[in-house]
XYZ file of C-alpha atoms in Angstrom:
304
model
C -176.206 37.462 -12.684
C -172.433 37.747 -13.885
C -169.576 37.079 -12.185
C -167.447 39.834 -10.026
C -164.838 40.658 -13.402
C -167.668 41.162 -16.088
C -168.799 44.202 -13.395
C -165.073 44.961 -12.845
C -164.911 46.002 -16.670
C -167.793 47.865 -17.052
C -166.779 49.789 -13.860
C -163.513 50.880 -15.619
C -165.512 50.825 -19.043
C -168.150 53.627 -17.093
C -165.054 55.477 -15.233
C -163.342 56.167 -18.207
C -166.812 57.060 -19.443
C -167.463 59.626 -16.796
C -164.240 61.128 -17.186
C -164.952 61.727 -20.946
C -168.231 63.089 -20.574
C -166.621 65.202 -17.530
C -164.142 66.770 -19.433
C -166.576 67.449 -22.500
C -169.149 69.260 -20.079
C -166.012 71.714 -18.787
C -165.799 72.263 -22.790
C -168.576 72.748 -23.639
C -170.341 75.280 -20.745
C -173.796 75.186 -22.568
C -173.889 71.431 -21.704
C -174.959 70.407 -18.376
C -172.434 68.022 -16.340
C -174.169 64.785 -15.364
C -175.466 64.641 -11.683
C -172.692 63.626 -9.242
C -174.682 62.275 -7.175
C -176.406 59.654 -10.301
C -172.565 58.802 -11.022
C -171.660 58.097 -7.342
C -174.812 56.161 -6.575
C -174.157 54.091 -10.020
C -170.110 53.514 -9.027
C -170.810 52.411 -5.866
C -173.547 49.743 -7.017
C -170.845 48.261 -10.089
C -168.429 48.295 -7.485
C -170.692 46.299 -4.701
C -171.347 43.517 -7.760
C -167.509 43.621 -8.875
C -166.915 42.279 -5.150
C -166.348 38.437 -4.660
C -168.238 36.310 -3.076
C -165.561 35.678 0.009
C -166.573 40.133 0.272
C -170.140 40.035 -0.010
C -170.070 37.449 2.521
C -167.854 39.380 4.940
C -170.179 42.299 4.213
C -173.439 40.148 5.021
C -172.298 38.625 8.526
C -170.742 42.225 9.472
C -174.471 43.437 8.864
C -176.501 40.762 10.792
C -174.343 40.969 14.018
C -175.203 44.564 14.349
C -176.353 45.130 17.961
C -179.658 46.090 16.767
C -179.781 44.332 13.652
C -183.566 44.732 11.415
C -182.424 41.998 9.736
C -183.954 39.037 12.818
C -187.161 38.067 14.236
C -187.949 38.460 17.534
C -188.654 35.040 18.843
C -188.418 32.979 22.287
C -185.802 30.579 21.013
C -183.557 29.947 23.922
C -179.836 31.482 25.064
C -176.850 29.925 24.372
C -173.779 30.063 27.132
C -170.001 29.485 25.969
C -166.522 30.068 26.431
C -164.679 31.420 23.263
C -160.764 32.594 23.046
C -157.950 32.150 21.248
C -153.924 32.001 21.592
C -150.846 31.569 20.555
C -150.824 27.373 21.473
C -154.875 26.826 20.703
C -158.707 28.142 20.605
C -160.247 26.169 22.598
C -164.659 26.608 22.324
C -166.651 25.132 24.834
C -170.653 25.347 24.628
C -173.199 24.859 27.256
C -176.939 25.426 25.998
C -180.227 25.739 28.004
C -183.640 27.142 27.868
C -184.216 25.983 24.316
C -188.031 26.005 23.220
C -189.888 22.796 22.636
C -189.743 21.716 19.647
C -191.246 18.098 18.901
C -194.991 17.721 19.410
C -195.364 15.100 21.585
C -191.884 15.425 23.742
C -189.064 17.247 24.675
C -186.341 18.688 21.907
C -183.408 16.082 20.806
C -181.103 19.655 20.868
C -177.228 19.604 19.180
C -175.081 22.231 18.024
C -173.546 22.926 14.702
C -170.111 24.965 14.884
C -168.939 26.780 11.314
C -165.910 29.248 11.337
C -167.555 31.539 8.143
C -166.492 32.673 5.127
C -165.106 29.005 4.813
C -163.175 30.737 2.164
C -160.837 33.050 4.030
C -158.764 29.920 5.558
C -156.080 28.299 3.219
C -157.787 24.880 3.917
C -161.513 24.647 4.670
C -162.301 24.393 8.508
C -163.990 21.503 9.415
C -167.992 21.856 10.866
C -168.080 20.569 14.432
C -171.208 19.245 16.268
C -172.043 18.247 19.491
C -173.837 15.335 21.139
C -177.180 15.389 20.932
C -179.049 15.202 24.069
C -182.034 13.492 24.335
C -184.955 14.713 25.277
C -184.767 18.115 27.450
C -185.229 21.360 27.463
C -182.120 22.136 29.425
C -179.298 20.159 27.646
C -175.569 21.037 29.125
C -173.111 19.715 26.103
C -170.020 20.304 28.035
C -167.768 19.754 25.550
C -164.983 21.845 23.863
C -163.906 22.076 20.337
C -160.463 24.137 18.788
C -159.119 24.871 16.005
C -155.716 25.657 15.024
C -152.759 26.592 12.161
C -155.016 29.468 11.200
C -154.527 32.723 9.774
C -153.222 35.286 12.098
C -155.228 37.798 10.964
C -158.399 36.205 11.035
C -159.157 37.310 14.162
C -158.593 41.143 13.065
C -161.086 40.643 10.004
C -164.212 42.288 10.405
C -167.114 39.948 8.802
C -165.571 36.765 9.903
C -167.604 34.373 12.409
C -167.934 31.888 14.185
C -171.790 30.765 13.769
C -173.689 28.259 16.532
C -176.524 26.540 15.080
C -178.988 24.800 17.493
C -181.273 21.928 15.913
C -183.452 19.581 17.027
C -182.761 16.200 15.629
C -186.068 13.903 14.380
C -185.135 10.522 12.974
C -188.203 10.493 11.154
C -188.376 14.367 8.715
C -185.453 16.524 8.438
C -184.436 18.124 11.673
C -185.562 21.085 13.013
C -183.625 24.555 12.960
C -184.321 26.058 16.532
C -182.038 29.234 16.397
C -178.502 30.764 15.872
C -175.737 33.372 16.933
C -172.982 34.798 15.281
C -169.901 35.246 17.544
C -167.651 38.158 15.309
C -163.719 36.868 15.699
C -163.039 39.846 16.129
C -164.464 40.145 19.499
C -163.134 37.013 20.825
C -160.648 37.551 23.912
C -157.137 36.746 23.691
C -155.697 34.297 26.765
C -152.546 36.287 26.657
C -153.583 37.440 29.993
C -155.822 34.543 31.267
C -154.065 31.599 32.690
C -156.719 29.588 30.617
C -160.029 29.105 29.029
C -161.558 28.472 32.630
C -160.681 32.349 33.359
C -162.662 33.782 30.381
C -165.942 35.225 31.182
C -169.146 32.917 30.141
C -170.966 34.665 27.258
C -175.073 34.195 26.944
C -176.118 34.794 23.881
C -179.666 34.961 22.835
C -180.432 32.689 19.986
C -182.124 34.264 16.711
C -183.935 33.636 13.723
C -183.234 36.021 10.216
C -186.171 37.588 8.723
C -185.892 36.300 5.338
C -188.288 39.395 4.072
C -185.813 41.692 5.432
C -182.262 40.477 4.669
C -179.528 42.857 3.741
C -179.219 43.846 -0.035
C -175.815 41.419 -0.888
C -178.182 38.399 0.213
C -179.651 39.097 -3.144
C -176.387 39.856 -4.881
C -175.153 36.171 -3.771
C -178.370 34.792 -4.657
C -177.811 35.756 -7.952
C -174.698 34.079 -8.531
C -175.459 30.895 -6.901
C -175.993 29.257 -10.315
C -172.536 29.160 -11.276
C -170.615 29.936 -8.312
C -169.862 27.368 -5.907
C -169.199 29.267 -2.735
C -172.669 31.134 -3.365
C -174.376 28.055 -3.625
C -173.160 26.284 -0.105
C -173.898 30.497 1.475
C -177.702 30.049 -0.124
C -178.409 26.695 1.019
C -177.251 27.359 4.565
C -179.291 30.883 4.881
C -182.080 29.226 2.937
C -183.034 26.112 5.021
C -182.407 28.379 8.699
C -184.777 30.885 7.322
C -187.386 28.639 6.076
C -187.623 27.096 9.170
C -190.370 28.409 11.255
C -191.547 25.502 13.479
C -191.027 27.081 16.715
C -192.150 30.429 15.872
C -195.471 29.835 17.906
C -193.881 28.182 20.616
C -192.846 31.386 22.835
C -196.312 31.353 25.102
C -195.164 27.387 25.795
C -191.807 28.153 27.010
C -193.382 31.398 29.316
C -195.525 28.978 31.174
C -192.975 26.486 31.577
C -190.304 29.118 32.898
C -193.066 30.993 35.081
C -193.063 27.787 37.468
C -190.644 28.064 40.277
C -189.089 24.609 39.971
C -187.942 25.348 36.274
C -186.423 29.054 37.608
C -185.003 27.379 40.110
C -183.688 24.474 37.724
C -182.535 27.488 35.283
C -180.420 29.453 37.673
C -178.842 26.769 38.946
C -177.383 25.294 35.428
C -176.341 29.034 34.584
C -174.359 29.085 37.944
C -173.096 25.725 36.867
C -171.989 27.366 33.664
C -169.994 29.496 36.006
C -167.967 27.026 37.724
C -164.514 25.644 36.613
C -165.086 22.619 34.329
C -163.657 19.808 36.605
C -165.481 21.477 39.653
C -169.358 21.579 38.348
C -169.129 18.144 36.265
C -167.554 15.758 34.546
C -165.702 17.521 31.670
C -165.687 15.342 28.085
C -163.445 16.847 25.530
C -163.340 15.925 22.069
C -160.340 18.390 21.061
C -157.343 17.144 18.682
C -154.115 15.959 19.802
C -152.017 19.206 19.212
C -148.583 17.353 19.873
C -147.145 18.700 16.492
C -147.825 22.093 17.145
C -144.667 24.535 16.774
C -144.544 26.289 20.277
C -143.936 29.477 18.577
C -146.532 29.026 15.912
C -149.536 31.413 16.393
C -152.786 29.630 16.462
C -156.219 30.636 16.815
């Protein structure tokens, strides 16, 4: 529970330390050298707290989209379908959602989508948080909307660790809204439309959505735990990861959604809307765009 440079001098305190002791032992032959293997196992755990929180961070996102992460739950919370690129003019994001699980007790979910670029801290100025409509009442919504962002780092989407997170939650006017499920899309495997003539050309990604098991998170979870009292940054990281792992009100809902999808009208209803999600967007519906006008954009100024 100190910050990264109270770590960063007792790492150089202990190497200078071990090289002491190192040279002593060589001395001395009738005094045993200390295991390497203690000395290696304690560098590497100074060096893991002397990291900021912007690292840990990179660290904990490049764990949890693992293919075969043991850090989620298995649950029946829906897929999410999406465009994603980027380019030298714009990154343009556009989300469709269906088979999300019911959520409200006495009615269909009131689903929208929360859209975070993460660590917040690796951009010059924060980005902003997006969010979609919300549609009322369905288990099938289709947002069709599209959301950019641009003048960001070039490198961002070289940087393993950094995100692009899509939060689904079910909005109650009444109690705090429900957390239904999340992915984490890794920049770094988001296409370039170098050779795409645009966004309509990149393949539609489904994603399942997922819940973290908050008994099984990896080990810098605690690390920026432990610093959330006086830094900032591991604070906002907490309170996110807290509230969508304490959130576990449609954990029991998976044998509700199986008897809903087993019917054929609702796989019928389901394949259509992913072919939908196939088609161009001013072919399939009415396409609503809430992007930024991008008129003072240098044309050869690389944005993501």
């Amino acid at each position: 529970q100190e910050p990264p440079d109270f770590y960063e001098r007792v790492l150089q305190s202990f190497d200078r330390l071990a090289i002491y002791f190192e040279s002593v032992c060589r001395e001395e032959q009738d005094i045993p050298g200390p295991p390497c293997e203690e000395i290696t196992t304690f560098r590497r755990r100074l060096q893991q707290f002397a990291l900021s929180t912007e690292q840990l961070q990179l660290i904990y996102f490049r764990e949890i989209t693992q293919t075969h992460s043991p850090h989620e739950r298995l649950t029946n919370n829906g897929i999410i379908v999406f465009r994603t690129a980027y380019e030298i003019v714009n990154e343009l994001i556009t989300i469709y959602v269906y088979n999300l699980p019911k959520m409200d007790v006495f009615g269909a979910s009131d689903p929208y989508v929360i859209l975070e670029l993460l660590p917040s801290t690796l951009y010059p100025k924060r980005p902003k948080e997006d969010k979609t409509n919300t549609i009322k009442r369905t288990l099938d919504p289709e947002f069709n909307q599209s959301f950019l962002w641009y003048r960001l780092p070039l490198n961002i989407v070289h940087t393993p660790g950094a995100v692009l997170r899509l939060s689904v939650w079910d909005e109650d006017i009444v109690k705090e809204d429900d957390f239904i499920g999340e992915c984490f899309i890794p920049l770094i495997s988001i296409e370039s439309l170098k050779n795409r003539a645009s966004i309509r050309d990149v393949p539609v990604s489904e994603v399942r959505l997922k819940r973290q098991n908050k008994n099984a998170q990896p080990r810098v979870f605690e690390l920026i735990r432990n610093r959330a009292k006086f830094d900032q940054e591991a604070a906002l990281f907490l309170k996110q990861r807290t509230r969508a792992m304490a959130s576990d009100n449609g954990s029991d809902n998976a044998s509700v959604i199986s008897d809903d999808r087993n019917s054929s009208g609702s796989y019928a209803s389901t394949a259509l809307r992913s072919l939908l999600c196939m088609l161009p967007f001013n072919v399939g519906f009415g396409f609503h765009s809430t992007t930024h006008d991008r008129s003072d954009i240098d044309d050869d100024e690389e944005i993501i």
